[in-house]
mmCIF file of C-alpha atoms in Angstrom:
data_model
loop_
_atom_site.group_PDB
_atom_site.id
_atom_site.type_symbol
_atom_site.label_atom_id
_atom_site.label_comp_id
_atom_site.label_asym_id
_atom_site.label_seq_id
_atom_site.Cartn_x
_atom_site.Cartn_y
_atom_site.Cartn_z
ATOM 1 C CA MET A 1 2.022 -9.514 -23.132
ATOM 2 C CA PRO A 2 4.292 -11.644 -25.346
ATOM 3 C CA ASP A 3 2.903 -14.339 -27.613
ATOM 4 C CA MET A 4 1.549 -16.877 -25.107
ATOM 5 C CA ARG A 5 0.444 -20.496 -25.436
ATOM 6 C CA GLU A 6 -1.587 -22.479 -22.934
ATOM 7 C CA THR A 7 -0.190 -25.747 -21.613
ATOM 8 C CA LYS A 8 -0.811 -28.136 -18.767
ATOM 9 C CA ALA A 9 1.888 -28.984 -16.249
ATOM 10 C CA PHE A 10 2.144 -31.559 -13.472
ATOM 11 C CA VAL A 11 4.196 -30.517 -10.450
ATOM 12 C CA SER A 12 4.766 -31.838 -6.948
ATOM 13 C CA SER A 13 2.479 -30.645 -4.145
ATOM 14 C CA GLU A 14 5.364 -28.697 -2.620
ATOM 15 C CA THR A 15 6.118 -26.923 -5.913
ATOM 16 C CA TYR A 16 2.414 -26.224 -6.426
ATOM 17 C CA ASP A 17 2.143 -24.579 -2.993
ATOM 18 C CA GLN A 18 5.186 -22.415 -3.757
ATOM 19 C CA LEU A 19 3.735 -21.406 -7.136
ATOM 20 C CA VAL A 20 0.408 -20.464 -5.523
ATOM 21 C CA GLU A 21 2.228 -18.327 -2.948
ATOM 22 C CA LEU A 22 4.276 -16.608 -5.674
ATOM 23 C CA ALA A 23 1.152 -15.942 -7.763
ATOM 24 C CA GLN A 24 -0.628 -14.437 -4.763
ATOM 25 C CA SER A 25 2.326 -12.214 -3.903
ATOM 26 C CA ARG A 26 2.316 -10.907 -7.482
ATOM 27 C CA ASN A 27 -1.493 -10.591 -7.576
ATOM 28 C CA GLU A 28 -1.671 -12.566 -10.786
ATOM 29 C CA ARG A 29 -3.332 -15.762 -11.914
ATOM 30 C CA LEU A 30 -1.554 -19.053 -11.280
ATOM 31 C CA PRO A 31 -1.183 -20.089 -14.980
ATOM 32 C CA LEU A 32 0.565 -16.784 -15.758
ATOM 33 C CA THR A 33 2.956 -17.245 -12.831
ATOM 34 C CA ILE A 34 3.731 -20.828 -13.898
ATOM 35 C CA GLY A 35 4.540 -19.527 -17.375
ATOM 36 C CA ARG A 36 6.857 -16.864 -15.946
ATOM 37 C CA VAL A 37 8.650 -19.479 -13.825
ATOM 38 C CA LEU A 38 9.130 -21.715 -16.864
ATOM 39 C CA ASP A 39 10.417 -18.776 -18.957
ATOM 40 C CA PHE A 40 12.801 -17.905 -16.121
ATOM 41 C CA ALA A 41 14.073 -21.491 -15.842
ATOM 42 C CA LEU A 42 14.648 -21.765 -19.582
ATOM 43 C CA SER A 43 16.516 -18.451 -19.685
ATOM 44 C CA VAL A 44 18.829 -19.769 -16.946
ATOM 45 C CA ILE A 45 19.360 -23.039 -18.836
ATOM 46 C CA HIS A 46 20.173 -21.129 -22.016
ATOM 47 C CA GLN A 47 22.313 -18.621 -20.059
ATOM 48 C CA LYS A 48 20.214 -15.626 -21.046
ATOM 49 C CA GLU A 49 19.560 -12.679 -18.747
ATOM 50 C CA PRO A 50 16.470 -13.845 -16.793
ATOM 51 C CA GLU A 51 13.471 -11.657 -16.001
ATOM 52 C CA GLU A 52 13.124 -11.026 -12.264
ATOM 53 C CA LEU A 53 10.431 -12.992 -10.452
ATOM 54 C CA LYS A 54 10.295 -10.906 -7.296
ATOM 55 C CA PRO A 55 6.866 -10.120 -5.907
ATOM 56 C CA GLU A 56 5.331 -6.969 -7.341
ATOM 57 C CA PRO A 57 5.112 -4.048 -4.918
ATOM 58 C CA ILE A 58 1.803 -4.146 -3.076
ATOM 59 C CA VAL A 59 1.312 -0.394 -3.190
ATOM 60 C CA SER A 60 2.533 2.470 -5.309
ATOM 61 C CA ALA A 61 5.800 3.875 -3.998
ATOM 62 C CA THR A 62 5.014 7.392 -5.225
ATOM 63 C CA LEU A 63 2.635 9.949 -3.785
ATOM 64 C CA GLU A 64 1.030 12.948 -5.490
ATOM 65 C CA VAL A 65 2.926 15.223 -3.098
ATOM 66 C CA PRO A 66 5.774 14.436 -0.704
ATOM 67 C CA ALA A 67 4.734 12.824 2.558
ATOM 68 C CA GLU A 68 6.258 15.831 4.314
ATOM 69 C CA ALA A 69 3.574 18.126 2.841
ATOM 70 C CA LEU A 70 0.799 15.781 3.933
ATOM 71 C CA LEU A 71 2.229 15.531 7.436
ATOM 72 C CA LYS A 72 2.527 19.318 7.735
ATOM 73 C CA ALA A 73 -1.086 19.650 6.552
ATOM 74 C CA ILE A 74 -2.246 17.243 9.271
ATOM 75 C CA LEU A 75 -0.508 19.379 11.911
ATOM 76 C CA ALA A 76 -1.907 22.610 10.393
ATOM 77 C CA SER A 77 -5.483 21.287 10.207
ATOM 78 C CA ARG A 78 -8.020 22.443 12.751
ATOM 79 C CA PHE A 79 -10.899 19.977 12.631
ATOM 80 C CA PRO A 80 -13.309 20.837 15.487
ATOM 81 C CA THR A 81 -13.088 17.366 17.029
ATOM 82 C CA ASP A 82 -9.267 17.152 16.915
ATOM 83 C CA THR A 83 -6.960 18.122 19.736
ATOM 84 C CA GLY A 84 -3.233 18.639 19.374
ATOM 85 C CA ALA A 85 -2.713 15.109 20.689
ATOM 86 C CA ALA A 86 -5.133 13.745 18.075
ATOM 87 C CA ARG A 87 -3.205 15.493 15.302
ATOM 88 C CA LEU A 88 0.046 14.004 16.639
ATOM 89 C CA ARG A 89 -1.459 10.492 16.593
ATOM 90 C CA GLN A 90 -2.673 11.040 13.024
ATOM 91 C CA PHE A 91 0.782 12.354 12.072
ATOM 92 C CA ALA A 92 2.496 9.264 13.515
ATOM 93 C CA PHE A 93 0.021 6.877 11.871
ATOM 94 C CA VAL A 94 0.442 8.492 8.445
ATOM 95 C CA GLN A 95 4.249 8.736 8.867
ATOM 96 C CA ILE A 96 4.524 4.998 9.510
ATOM 97 C CA LEU A 97 2.293 4.204 6.526
ATOM 98 C CA ALA A 98 4.183 6.622 4.260
ATOM 99 C CA GLU A 99 7.522 5.019 5.133
ATOM 100 C CA HIS A 100 6.222 1.543 4.357
ATOM 101 C CA ASN A 101 4.369 2.692 1.238
ATOM 102 C CA ALA A 102 7.571 4.333 -0.041
ATOM 103 C CA ARG A 103 9.090 0.826 -0.057
ATOM 104 C CA GLY A 104 6.061 -0.583 -1.903
ATOM 105 C CA GLU A 105 4.718 -2.224 1.256
ATOM 106 C CA GLY A 106 1.306 -2.066 2.797
ATOM 107 C CA LEU A 107 0.521 -2.529 6.472
ATOM 108 C CA SER A 108 -2.536 -4.058 8.074
ATOM 109 C CA SER A 109 -4.128 -2.711 11.250
ATOM 110 C CA THR A 110 -2.817 -5.784 13.054
ATOM 111 C CA GLU A 111 0.750 -5.080 11.898
ATOM 112 C CA LEU A 112 0.444 -1.447 12.979
ATOM 113 C CA ALA A 113 -0.828 -2.568 16.376
ATOM 114 C CA ASN A 114 2.098 -4.972 16.777
ATOM 115 C CA LEU A 115 4.549 -2.284 15.676
ATOM 116 C CA THR A 116 3.241 0.309 18.132
ATOM 117 C CA GLY A 117 2.229 -1.928 21.016
ATOM 118 C CA GLY A 118 -1.361 -0.763 20.604
ATOM 119 C CA PHE A 119 -4.589 -2.580 19.920
ATOM 120 C CA ARG A 120 -5.918 -3.452 16.491
ATOM 121 C CA SER A 121 -9.226 -1.793 17.369
ATOM 122 C CA GLN A 122 -7.359 1.499 17.977
ATOM 123 C CA MET A 123 -5.656 1.206 14.594
ATOM 124 C CA ASP A 124 -9.002 0.448 12.936
ATOM 125 C CA LEU A 125 -10.559 3.554 14.523
ATOM 126 C CA MET A 126 -7.689 5.754 13.348
ATOM 127 C CA ALA A 127 -7.838 4.188 9.869
ATOM 128 C CA LYS A 128 -11.589 4.841 9.710
ATOM 129 C CA LEU A 129 -11.088 8.514 10.650
ATOM 130 C CA LEU A 130 -8.286 8.983 8.088
ATOM 131 C CA MET A 131 -10.240 7.143 5.389
ATOM 132 C CA GLY A 132 -13.193 9.449 6.067
ATOM 133 C CA ARG A 133 -10.904 12.401 5.390
ATOM 134 C CA GLY A 134 -9.536 10.771 2.219
ATOM 135 C CA ILE A 135 -5.974 10.448 3.514
ATOM 136 C CA ILE A 136 -5.692 6.670 3.380
ATOM 137 C CA THR A 137 -7.331 3.806 1.525
ATOM 138 C CA ARG A 138 -7.541 0.061 2.023
ATOM 139 C CA LYS A 139 -6.605 -2.600 -0.483
ATOM 140 C CA HIS A 140 -7.573 -6.248 -0.214
ATOM 141 C CA ALA A 141 -4.580 -8.565 -0.603
ATOM 142 C CA THR A 142 -4.278 -12.323 -0.511
ATOM 143 C CA GLY A 143 -1.230 -14.165 0.767
ATOM 144 C CA HIS A 144 0.250 -11.148 2.564
ATOM 145 C CA LYS A 145 2.739 -12.604 5.062
ATOM 146 C CA GLY A 146 0.885 -15.896 5.096
ATOM 147 C CA ALA A 147 -2.594 -14.449 5.673
ATOM 148 C CA LYS A 148 -5.364 -15.698 3.414
ATOM 149 C CA ASN A 149 -6.988 -12.294 3.049
ATOM 150 C CA VAL A 150 -5.955 -8.982 4.576
ATOM 151 C CA LYS A 151 -6.784 -5.295 4.176
ATOM 152 C CA LEU A 152 -3.638 -3.246 3.652
ATOM 153 C CA LEU A 153 -3.555 0.443 4.455
ATOM 154 C CA MET A 154 -1.917 2.944 2.128
ATOM 155 C CA ILE A 155 -1.754 6.660 1.533
ATOM 156 C CA ALA A 156 -4.439 7.779 -0.939
ATOM 157 C CA LYS A 157 -3.289 9.133 -4.286
ATOM 158 C CA ASP A 158 -4.865 12.561 -3.701
ATOM 159 C CA ALA A 159 -4.436 12.566 0.086
ATOM 160 C CA LEU A 160 -3.473 16.232 0.452
ATOM 161 C CA LYS A 161 -6.338 17.460 -1.735
ATOM 162 C CA ASN A 162 -8.783 15.120 -0.012
ATOM 163 C CA LEU A 163 -7.676 16.294 3.438
ATOM 164 C CA ASN A 164 -8.118 19.933 2.465
ATOM 165 C CA ASP A 165 -11.552 19.210 0.926
ATOM 166 C CA ALA A 166 -12.635 17.445 4.135
ATOM 167 C CA HIS A 167 -11.322 20.384 6.166
ATOM 168 C CA ILE A 168 -13.295 22.876 4.079
ATOM 169 C CA ALA A 169 -16.436 20.740 4.356
ATOM 170 C CA GLU A 170 -16.151 20.573 8.144
ATOM 171 C CA THR A 171 -14.781 24.020 9.023
ATOM 172 C CA GLY A 172 -15.632 26.188 6.018
ATOM 173 C CA GLU A 173 -11.930 27.095 5.651
ATOM 174 C CA PRO A 174 -8.961 25.549 3.815
ATOM 175 C CA ILE A 175 -5.990 24.333 5.835
ATOM 176 C CA GLU A 176 -3.689 27.257 6.575
ATOM 177 C CA GLY A 177 -0.731 27.279 4.169
ATOM 178 C CA ILE A 178 -2.222 24.605 1.885
ATOM 179 C CA LYS A 179 -1.164 26.399 -1.316
ATOM 180 C CA GLU A 180 2.495 26.321 -0.245
ATOM 181 C CA LEU A 181 2.212 22.673 0.799
ATOM 182 C CA LYS A 182 0.751 21.710 -2.605
ATOM 183 C CA LYS A 183 3.742 23.380 -4.308
ATOM 184 C CA MET A 184 6.248 21.218 -2.374
ATOM 185 C CA GLY A 185 5.926 18.377 -4.877
ATOM 186 C CA ARG A 186 6.470 20.501 -7.961
#
């Protein structure tokens, strides 16, 4: 962090609300955001190249392995309780999340339900299953699309490894072709 000094500022209620929203979108404290806005404004006044003030990505845009390998592993898995239709639903769920995560976006169960025309409770059940297998995680976020507090779903960092570990624990066998799938990212 550059050499910082603390100061007090008085702003209109409207400006304050906008600053709070910007701070929440960047997941940083309000005083730091106010300082960034002031630095940005001064750089514009002095015609310097300003630092961007776009919201930080909510989730990491990179996965340990390509989403394609994870999706193939889901289809190749043979958990005793899964049918082919269940694997297809898991595939679709993870595909949608992977596409949004690749853009640095997270999705809530409610957003997934709206996107698919399903029910939030169905999305929560699928999320719970996939979290149990280590494929996805949840992250608490404030101010996401106007919500005070929301849980965003994202692909876990070690999703492919976690899925295979869960498969071994439940079936006693690794997912068929897992070694080749792990090599896809290298």
